[in-house]
Amino acid sequence: MSTTSALDSFLDKWRDRWPEWEVAGRFVPADLQRTTLAWFALLQEFEDIMNISGDPLPADAKLAWWQQELRDWSGRRSRHPLGRVLEPVTAPWAQLAEALPAMQESRGQPLSMDAALAVLQPFAEAVVAVEAALFGRARPADARALAVQWLSTRMAVAGAAALPAGVELPAWRAQLLAQWPGKAALAQPHRIWSRLARLRLQREQAGQAAWAPPLQQLWHAWRAASGGA
């Protein structure tokens, strides 16, 4: 498989999970669209490591591989197709590598919302630090908003296993929504993605299909891209 084909396979996997991006992605500046897709596809790789079912050893081995790969990016050495897009950017890749064990820790049943967020906080801080470099965000970003989004993803895949004992799905969704700011202080591309993820959660909590109609997607993406609540 050529490098281009391999890259496209990772980008397409992310697009398959987020078909809303066909509409929402138009609000990302043209010069950032390729970087944005590669970055989100990379985050999806980490998400899959967190959400592994069954034997965790292959996922843990993959995590260790990614840790070394990210450290190598700091030295301008990449082996992965996503690295061909992302590694040329000077970013705190080593910080992200050191934060990846949070993916393993997040597989366990949390004691509470605060405990679950605390596990993800170092990872979320590393992600927003990388995004500051990728997308040129000078203002501080809201790592907690990103951690809440990650917990929502965990819940969507793992269901009750991602919830504290005795907490039902509607109650956990309500807690996530209460923690999730309507106007997340994130880099613009991730602000759009965060808004879409929050919209899915809101619709599920209301008993609706997760994917909103295209016009609703368009409105929420525009609001997020422009910085509106």
PDB file of C-alpha atoms in Angstrom:
ATOM      1  CA  MET A   1       0.000   0.000   0.000  1.00  0.00           C
ATOM      2  CA  SER A   2       1.384   3.426  -0.929  1.00  0.00           C
ATOM      3  CA  THR A   3       1.909   6.104   1.708  1.00  0.00           C
ATOM      4  CA  THR A   4      -0.943   8.134   0.209  1.00  0.00           C
ATOM      5  CA  SER A   5      -3.341   5.174   0.258  1.00  0.00           C
ATOM      6  CA  ALA A   6      -2.368   4.327   3.839  1.00  0.00           C
ATOM      7  CA  LEU A   7      -2.972   7.919   4.929  1.00  0.00           C
ATOM      8  CA  ASP A   8      -6.355   7.997   3.205  1.00  0.00           C
ATOM      9  CA  SER A   9      -7.409   4.820   5.007  1.00  0.00           C
ATOM     10  CA  PHE A  10      -6.875   6.491   8.394  1.00  0.00           C
ATOM     11  CA  LEU A  11      -8.600   9.694   7.328  1.00  0.00           C
ATOM     12  CA  ASP A  12     -11.549   7.770   5.883  1.00  0.00           C
ATOM     13  CA  LYS A  13     -11.930   5.779   9.099  1.00  0.00           C
ATOM     14  CA  TRP A  14     -12.362   9.023  11.019  1.00  0.00           C
ATOM     15  CA  ARG A  15     -14.772  10.436   8.439  1.00  0.00           C
ATOM     16  CA  ASP A  16     -16.865   7.264   8.682  1.00  0.00           C
ATOM     17  CA  ARG A  17     -17.373   7.873  12.399  1.00  0.00           C
ATOM     18  CA  TRP A  18     -18.022  11.570  11.941  1.00  0.00           C
ATOM     19  CA  PRO A  19     -20.078  11.990   8.753  1.00  0.00           C
ATOM     20  CA  GLU A  20     -21.180  15.392  10.108  1.00  0.00           C
ATOM     21  CA  TRP A  21     -17.711  16.643   9.178  1.00  0.00           C
ATOM     22  CA  GLU A  22     -18.642  16.714   5.511  1.00  0.00           C
ATOM     23  CA  VAL A  23     -20.735  19.766   6.432  1.00  0.00           C
ATOM     24  CA  ALA A  24     -18.857  21.070   9.466  1.00  0.00           C
ATOM     25  CA  GLY A  25     -15.351  20.755   8.050  1.00  0.00           C
ATOM     26  CA  ARG A  26     -16.042  23.496   5.518  1.00  0.00           C
ATOM     27  CA  PHE A  27     -15.657  26.060   8.293  1.00  0.00           C
ATOM     28  CA  VAL A  28     -12.029  25.072   8.906  1.00  0.00           C
ATOM     29  CA  PRO A  29      -9.607  27.269   6.907  1.00  0.00           C
ATOM     30  CA  ALA A  30      -8.467  25.519   3.744  1.00  0.00           C
ATOM     31  CA  ASP A  31      -4.815  25.534   4.762  1.00  0.00           C
ATOM     32  CA  LEU A  32      -5.644  23.665   7.993  1.00  0.00           C
ATOM     33  CA  GLN A  33      -8.055  21.052   6.666  1.00  0.00           C
ATOM     34  CA  ARG A  34      -5.496  18.331   5.894  1.00  0.00           C
ATOM     35  CA  THR A  35      -3.734  18.854   9.218  1.00  0.00           C
ATOM     36  CA  THR A  36      -7.063  18.800  11.041  1.00  0.00           C
ATOM     37  CA  LEU A  37      -8.136  15.494   9.534  1.00  0.00           C
ATOM     38  CA  ALA A  38      -4.747  13.889  10.204  1.00  0.00           C
ATOM     39  CA  TRP A  39      -4.803  15.099  13.815  1.00  0.00           C
ATOM     40  CA  PHE A  40      -8.331  13.884  14.471  1.00  0.00           C
ATOM     41  CA  ALA A  41      -7.470  10.531  12.867  1.00  0.00           C
ATOM     42  CA  LEU A  42      -4.508  10.257  15.232  1.00  0.00           C
ATOM     43  CA  LEU A  43      -6.711  10.989  18.234  1.00  0.00           C
ATOM     44  CA  GLN A  44      -9.066   8.272  17.022  1.00  0.00           C
ATOM     45  CA  GLU A  45      -6.184   5.799  17.184  1.00  0.00           C
ATOM     46  CA  PHE A  46      -5.786   6.638  20.872  1.00  0.00           C
ATOM     47  CA  GLU A  47      -9.536   6.437  21.380  1.00  0.00           C
ATOM     48  CA  ASP A  48      -9.536   2.905  19.957  1.00  0.00           C
ATOM     49  CA  ILE A  49      -6.741   1.929  22.341  1.00  0.00           C
ATOM     50  CA  MET A  50      -8.839   3.183  25.252  1.00  0.00           C
ATOM     51  CA  ASN A  51     -11.991   1.416  24.075  1.00  0.00           C
ATOM     52  CA  ILE A  52     -10.501  -1.988  23.349  1.00  0.00           C
ATOM     53  CA  SER A  53     -12.720  -4.936  24.268  1.00  0.00           C
ATOM     54  CA  GLY A  54     -11.374  -8.334  25.220  1.00  0.00           C
ATOM     55  CA  ASP A  55      -7.649  -8.949  25.559  1.00  0.00           C
ATOM     56  CA  PRO A  56      -5.966  -5.558  26.117  1.00  0.00           C
ATOM     57  CA  LEU A  57      -2.431  -6.744  25.308  1.00  0.00           C
ATOM     58  CA  PRO A  58      -2.523  -5.901  21.564  1.00  0.00           C
ATOM     59  CA  ALA A  59      -3.876  -2.433  22.333  1.00  0.00           C
ATOM     60  CA  ASP A  60      -1.256  -1.920  25.033  1.00  0.00           C
ATOM     61  CA  ALA A  61       1.466  -2.917  22.598  1.00  0.00           C
ATOM     62  CA  LYS A  62       0.050  -0.436  20.104  1.00  0.00           C
ATOM     63  CA  LEU A  63       0.085   2.252  22.788  1.00  0.00           C
ATOM     64  CA  ALA A  64       3.770   1.574  23.507  1.00  0.00           C
ATOM     65  CA  TRP A  65       4.501   1.789  19.784  1.00  0.00           C
ATOM     66  CA  TRP A  66       2.728   5.139  19.565  1.00  0.00           C
ATOM     67  CA  GLN A  67       4.665   6.455  22.544  1.00  0.00           C
ATOM     68  CA  GLN A  68       7.944   5.752  20.779  1.00  0.00           C
ATOM     69  CA  GLU A  69       6.628   7.071  17.469  1.00  0.00           C
ATOM     70  CA  LEU A  70       5.622  10.381  19.049  1.00  0.00           C
ATOM     71  CA  ARG A  71       8.976  10.727  20.770  1.00  0.00           C
ATOM     72  CA  ASP A  72      10.618  10.188  17.387  1.00  0.00           C
ATOM     73  CA  TRP A  73       8.494  12.953  15.883  1.00  0.00           C
ATOM     74  CA  SER A  74      10.276  15.398  18.170  1.00  0.00           C
ATOM     75  CA  GLY A  75      13.464  14.377  16.331  1.00  0.00           C
ATOM     76  CA  ARG A  76      11.814  14.692  12.911  1.00  0.00           C
ATOM     77  CA  ARG A  77      11.562  10.931  12.437  1.00  0.00           C
ATOM     78  CA  SER A  78       8.230   9.367  11.562  1.00  0.00           C
ATOM     79  CA  ARG A  79       7.169   5.926  10.387  1.00  0.00           C
ATOM     80  CA  HIS A  80       3.391   6.294  10.395  1.00  0.00           C
ATOM     81  CA  PRO A  81       1.476   7.841   7.457  1.00  0.00           C
ATOM     82  CA  LEU A  82      -0.144  10.366   9.811  1.00  0.00           C
ATOM     83  CA  GLY A  83       3.329  11.461  10.818  1.00  0.00           C
ATOM     84  CA  ARG A  84       4.052  12.578   7.275  1.00  0.00           C
ATOM     85  CA  VAL A  85       1.442  15.288   7.810  1.00  0.00           C
ATOM     86  CA  LEU A  86       1.866  16.064  11.502  1.00  0.00           C
ATOM     87  CA  GLU A  87       5.510  15.480  12.405  1.00  0.00           C
ATOM     88  CA  PRO A  88       6.853  18.497  10.431  1.00  0.00           C
ATOM     89  CA  VAL A  89       5.028  20.758  12.913  1.00  0.00           C
ATOM     90  CA  THR A  90       7.110  21.634  15.961  1.00  0.00           C
ATOM     91  CA  ALA A  91       4.794  20.535  18.774  1.00  0.00           C
ATOM     92  CA  PRO A  92       5.121  18.907  22.219  1.00  0.00           C
ATOM     93  CA  TRP A  93       4.904  15.379  20.834  1.00  0.00           C
ATOM     94  CA  ALA A  94       6.906  13.934  23.745  1.00  0.00           C
ATOM     95  CA  GLN A  95       4.402  15.403  26.225  1.00  0.00           C
ATOM     96  CA  LEU A  96       1.616  13.643  24.358  1.00  0.00           C
ATOM     97  CA  ALA A  97       3.586  10.387  24.409  1.00  0.00           C
ATOM     98  CA  GLU A  98       4.000  10.565  28.179  1.00  0.00           C
ATOM     99  CA  ALA A  99       0.263  11.199  28.628  1.00  0.00           C
ATOM    100  CA  LEU A 100      -0.928   8.157  26.647  1.00  0.00           C
ATOM    101  CA  PRO A 101      -1.109   5.749  29.634  1.00  0.00           C
ATOM    102  CA  ALA A 102      -4.324   7.606  30.514  1.00  0.00           C
ATOM    103  CA  MET A 103      -5.910   5.504  27.763  1.00  0.00           C
ATOM    104  CA  GLN A 104      -5.211   2.370  29.809  1.00  0.00           C
ATOM    105  CA  GLU A 105      -6.301   3.929  33.094  1.00  0.00           C
ATOM    106  CA  SER A 106      -9.588   5.103  31.569  1.00  0.00           C
ATOM    107  CA  ARG A 107     -10.697   1.553  30.789  1.00  0.00           C
ATOM    108  CA  GLY A 108     -11.557   0.931  34.414  1.00  0.00           C
ATOM    109  CA  GLN A 109     -14.872   1.791  36.011  1.00  0.00           C
ATOM    110  CA  PRO A 110     -14.588   5.316  37.444  1.00  0.00           C
ATOM    111  CA  LEU A 111     -15.499   6.189  41.014  1.00  0.00           C
ATOM    112  CA  SER A 112     -17.057   9.510  40.031  1.00  0.00           C
ATOM    113  CA  MET A 113     -17.112  12.193  37.352  1.00  0.00           C
ATOM    114  CA  ASP A 114     -14.297  14.093  39.049  1.00  0.00           C
ATOM    115  CA  ALA A 115     -12.184  10.951  39.297  1.00  0.00           C
ATOM    116  CA  ALA A 116     -12.745  10.102  35.634  1.00  0.00           C
ATOM    117  CA  LEU A 117     -11.802  13.625  34.553  1.00  0.00           C
ATOM    118  CA  ALA A 118      -8.703  13.583  36.739  1.00  0.00           C
ATOM    119  CA  VAL A 119      -7.408  10.459  34.985  1.00  0.00           C
ATOM    120  CA  LEU A 120      -7.786  12.149  31.598  1.00  0.00           C
ATOM    121  CA  GLN A 121      -6.490  15.584  32.606  1.00  0.00           C
ATOM    122  CA  PRO A 122      -2.794  15.016  31.670  1.00  0.00           C
ATOM    123  CA  PHE A 123      -3.817  13.625  28.291  1.00  0.00           C
ATOM    124  CA  ALA A 124      -6.234  16.505  27.671  1.00  0.00           C
ATOM    125  CA  GLU A 125      -3.542  19.040  28.592  1.00  0.00           C
ATOM    126  CA  ALA A 126      -1.115  17.388  26.171  1.00  0.00           C
ATOM    127  CA  VAL A 127      -3.720  17.438  23.388  1.00  0.00           C
ATOM    128  CA  VAL A 128      -4.491  21.134  23.768  1.00  0.00           C
ATOM    129  CA  ALA A 129      -0.751  21.892  23.907  1.00  0.00           C
ATOM    130  CA  VAL A 130      -0.246  20.114  20.582  1.00  0.00           C
ATOM    131  CA  GLU A 131      -3.267  21.862  19.106  1.00  0.00           C
ATOM    132  CA  ALA A 132      -1.822  25.238  20.072  1.00  0.00           C
ATOM    133  CA  ALA A 133       1.126  24.404  17.823  1.00  0.00           C
ATOM    134  CA  LEU A 134      -0.895  22.810  15.026  1.00  0.00           C
ATOM    135  CA  PHE A 135      -3.549  25.512  14.796  1.00  0.00           C
ATOM    136  CA  GLY A 136      -1.763  28.583  16.124  1.00  0.00           C
ATOM    137  CA  ARG A 137      -3.931  29.152  19.186  1.00  0.00           C
ATOM    138  CA  ALA A 138      -2.221  31.643  21.487  1.00  0.00           C
ATOM    139  CA  ARG A 139      -4.946  31.818  24.163  1.00  0.00           C
ATOM    140  CA  PRO A 140      -5.186  29.124  26.876  1.00  0.00           C
ATOM    141  CA  ALA A 141      -7.425  26.199  25.941  1.00  0.00           C
ATOM    142  CA  ASP A 142      -9.942  24.356  28.110  1.00  0.00           C
ATOM    143  CA  ALA A 143      -8.414  20.933  28.683  1.00  0.00           C
ATOM    144  CA  ARG A 144     -11.343  19.951  30.883  1.00  0.00           C
ATOM    145  CA  ALA A 145     -13.780  20.389  27.974  1.00  0.00           C
ATOM    146  CA  LEU A 146     -11.667  18.003  25.948  1.00  0.00           C
ATOM    147  CA  ALA A 147     -11.602  15.472  28.792  1.00  0.00           C
ATOM    148  CA  VAL A 148     -15.408  15.598  28.981  1.00  0.00           C
ATOM    149  CA  GLN A 149     -15.603  14.902  25.253  1.00  0.00           C
ATOM    150  CA  TRP A 150     -13.311  11.914  25.745  1.00  0.00           C
ATOM    151  CA  LEU A 151     -15.535  10.539  28.513  1.00  0.00           C
ATOM    152  CA  SER A 152     -18.534  10.880  26.223  1.00  0.00           C
ATOM    153  CA  THR A 153     -16.717   8.817  23.607  1.00  0.00           C
ATOM    154  CA  ARG A 154     -15.855   6.221  26.217  1.00  0.00           C
ATOM    155  CA  MET A 155     -19.498   5.994  27.290  1.00  0.00           C
ATOM    156  CA  ALA A 156     -20.712   5.659  23.694  1.00  0.00           C
ATOM    157  CA  VAL A 157     -18.553   2.573  23.175  1.00  0.00           C
ATOM    158  CA  ALA A 158     -18.369   0.922  26.597  1.00  0.00           C
ATOM    159  CA  GLY A 159     -21.847   1.746  27.896  1.00  0.00           C
ATOM    160  CA  ALA A 160     -22.410   0.830  31.550  1.00  0.00           C
ATOM    161  CA  ALA A 161     -18.770  -0.249  31.959  1.00  0.00           C
ATOM    162  CA  ALA A 162     -17.770   3.412  31.622  1.00  0.00           C
ATOM    163  CA  LEU A 163     -20.076   4.550  34.436  1.00  0.00           C
ATOM    164  CA  PRO A 164     -19.582   4.595  38.200  1.00  0.00           C
ATOM    165  CA  ALA A 165     -21.402   1.852  40.077  1.00  0.00           C
ATOM    166  CA  GLY A 166     -25.070   2.683  40.589  1.00  0.00           C
ATOM    167  CA  VAL A 167     -25.175   5.457  37.976  1.00  0.00           C
ATOM    168  CA  GLU A 168     -27.535   5.023  35.021  1.00  0.00           C
ATOM    169  CA  LEU A 169     -26.799   6.186  31.476  1.00  0.00           C
ATOM    170  CA  PRO A 170     -29.250   9.140  31.499  1.00  0.00           C
ATOM    171  CA  ALA A 171     -27.766  10.422  34.763  1.00  0.00           C
ATOM    172  CA  TRP A 172     -24.211  10.098  33.413  1.00  0.00           C
ATOM    173  CA  ARG A 173     -25.155  11.887  30.213  1.00  0.00           C
ATOM    174  CA  ALA A 174     -26.652  14.681  32.316  1.00  0.00           C
ATOM    175  CA  GLN A 175     -23.438  14.953  34.316  1.00  0.00           C
ATOM    176  CA  LEU A 176     -21.365  15.105  31.146  1.00  0.00           C
ATOM    177  CA  LEU A 177     -23.578  17.820  29.670  1.00  0.00           C
ATOM    178  CA  ALA A 178     -23.353  19.811  32.902  1.00  0.00           C
ATOM    179  CA  GLN A 179     -19.539  19.676  32.691  1.00  0.00           C
ATOM    180  CA  TRP A 180     -19.389  20.394  28.949  1.00  0.00           C
ATOM    181  CA  PRO A 181     -19.339  24.117  28.143  1.00  0.00           C
ATOM    182  CA  GLY A 182     -21.503  25.253  25.270  1.00  0.00           C
ATOM    183  CA  LYS A 183     -18.655  27.503  24.193  1.00  0.00           C
ATOM    184  CA  ALA A 184     -15.541  25.392  24.637  1.00  0.00           C
ATOM    185  CA  ALA A 185     -12.269  27.321  24.685  1.00  0.00           C
ATOM    186  CA  LEU A 186     -10.442  25.144  22.176  1.00  0.00           C
ATOM    187  CA  ALA A 187      -8.623  25.620  18.895  1.00  0.00           C
ATOM    188  CA  GLN A 188     -11.151  26.333  16.168  1.00  0.00           C
ATOM    189  CA  PRO A 189     -11.153  22.905  14.466  1.00  0.00           C
ATOM    190  CA  HIS A 190     -11.527  21.072  17.765  1.00  0.00           C
ATOM    191  CA  ARG A 191     -14.147  23.565  18.925  1.00  0.00           C
ATOM    192  CA  ILE A 192     -16.269  22.479  15.960  1.00  0.00           C
ATOM    193  CA  TRP A 193     -15.700  18.791  16.685  1.00  0.00           C
ATOM    194  CA  SER A 194     -16.500  19.322  20.368  1.00  0.00           C
ATOM    195  CA  ARG A 195     -19.751  21.062  19.444  1.00  0.00           C
ATOM    196  CA  LEU A 196     -20.767  18.158  17.196  1.00  0.00           C
ATOM    197  CA  ALA A 197     -19.948  15.608  19.891  1.00  0.00           C
ATOM    198  CA  ARG A 198     -21.926  17.572  22.461  1.00  0.00           C
ATOM    199  CA  LEU A 199     -24.856  17.820  20.040  1.00  0.00           C
ATOM    200  CA  ARG A 200     -24.856  14.032  19.632  1.00  0.00           C
ATOM    201  CA  LEU A 201     -24.975  13.624  23.397  1.00  0.00           C
ATOM    202  CA  GLN A 202     -27.796  16.140  23.756  1.00  0.00           C
ATOM    203  CA  ARG A 203     -29.852  14.364  21.121  1.00  0.00           C
ATOM    204  CA  GLU A 204     -29.266  10.951  22.705  1.00  0.00           C
ATOM    205  CA  GLN A 205     -30.302  12.332  26.076  1.00  0.00           C
ATOM    206  CA  ALA A 206     -33.510  13.599  24.443  1.00  0.00           C
ATOM    207  CA  GLY A 207     -34.202  10.172  22.930  1.00  0.00           C
ATOM    208  CA  GLN A 208     -33.390  11.296  19.382  1.00  0.00           C
ATOM    209  CA  ALA A 209     -31.057   9.899  16.736  1.00  0.00           C
ATOM    210  CA  ALA A 210     -27.476  10.918  17.488  1.00  0.00           C
ATOM    211  CA  TRP A 211     -26.867  12.446  14.061  1.00  0.00           C
ATOM    212  CA  ALA A 212     -28.632  15.760  13.633  1.00  0.00           C
ATOM    213  CA  PRO A 213     -30.213  16.838  10.311  1.00  0.00           C
ATOM    214  CA  PRO A 214     -27.754  18.597   7.977  1.00  0.00           C
ATOM    215  CA  LEU A 215     -29.183  22.083   8.576  1.00  0.00           C
ATOM    216  CA  GLN A 216     -28.811  21.655  12.320  1.00  0.00           C
ATOM    217  CA  GLN A 217     -25.270  20.397  11.845  1.00  0.00           C
ATOM    218  CA  LEU A 218     -24.547  23.428   9.681  1.00  0.00           C
ATOM    219  CA  TRP A 219     -25.867  25.886  12.260  1.00  0.00           C
ATOM    220  CA  HIS A 220     -23.945  24.329  15.157  1.00  0.00           C
ATOM    221  CA  ALA A 221     -20.743  24.117  13.125  1.00  0.00           C
ATOM    222  CA  TRP A 222     -21.027  27.752  12.113  1.00  0.00           C
ATOM    223  CA  ARG A 223     -21.645  28.838  15.713  1.00  0.00           C
ATOM    224  CA  ALA A 224     -18.669  26.864  16.933  1.00  0.00           C
ATOM    225  CA  ALA A 225     -16.393  28.082  14.154  1.00  0.00           C
ATOM    226  CA  SER A 226     -17.316  31.699  14.865  1.00  0.00           C
ATOM    227  CA  GLY A 227     -16.847  31.260  18.607  1.00  0.00           C
ATOM    228  CA  GLY A 228     -20.545  31.567  19.474  1.00  0.00           C
ATOM    229  CA  ALA A 229     -22.259  29.636  22.260  1.00  0.00           C
TER     230      ALA A 229
END
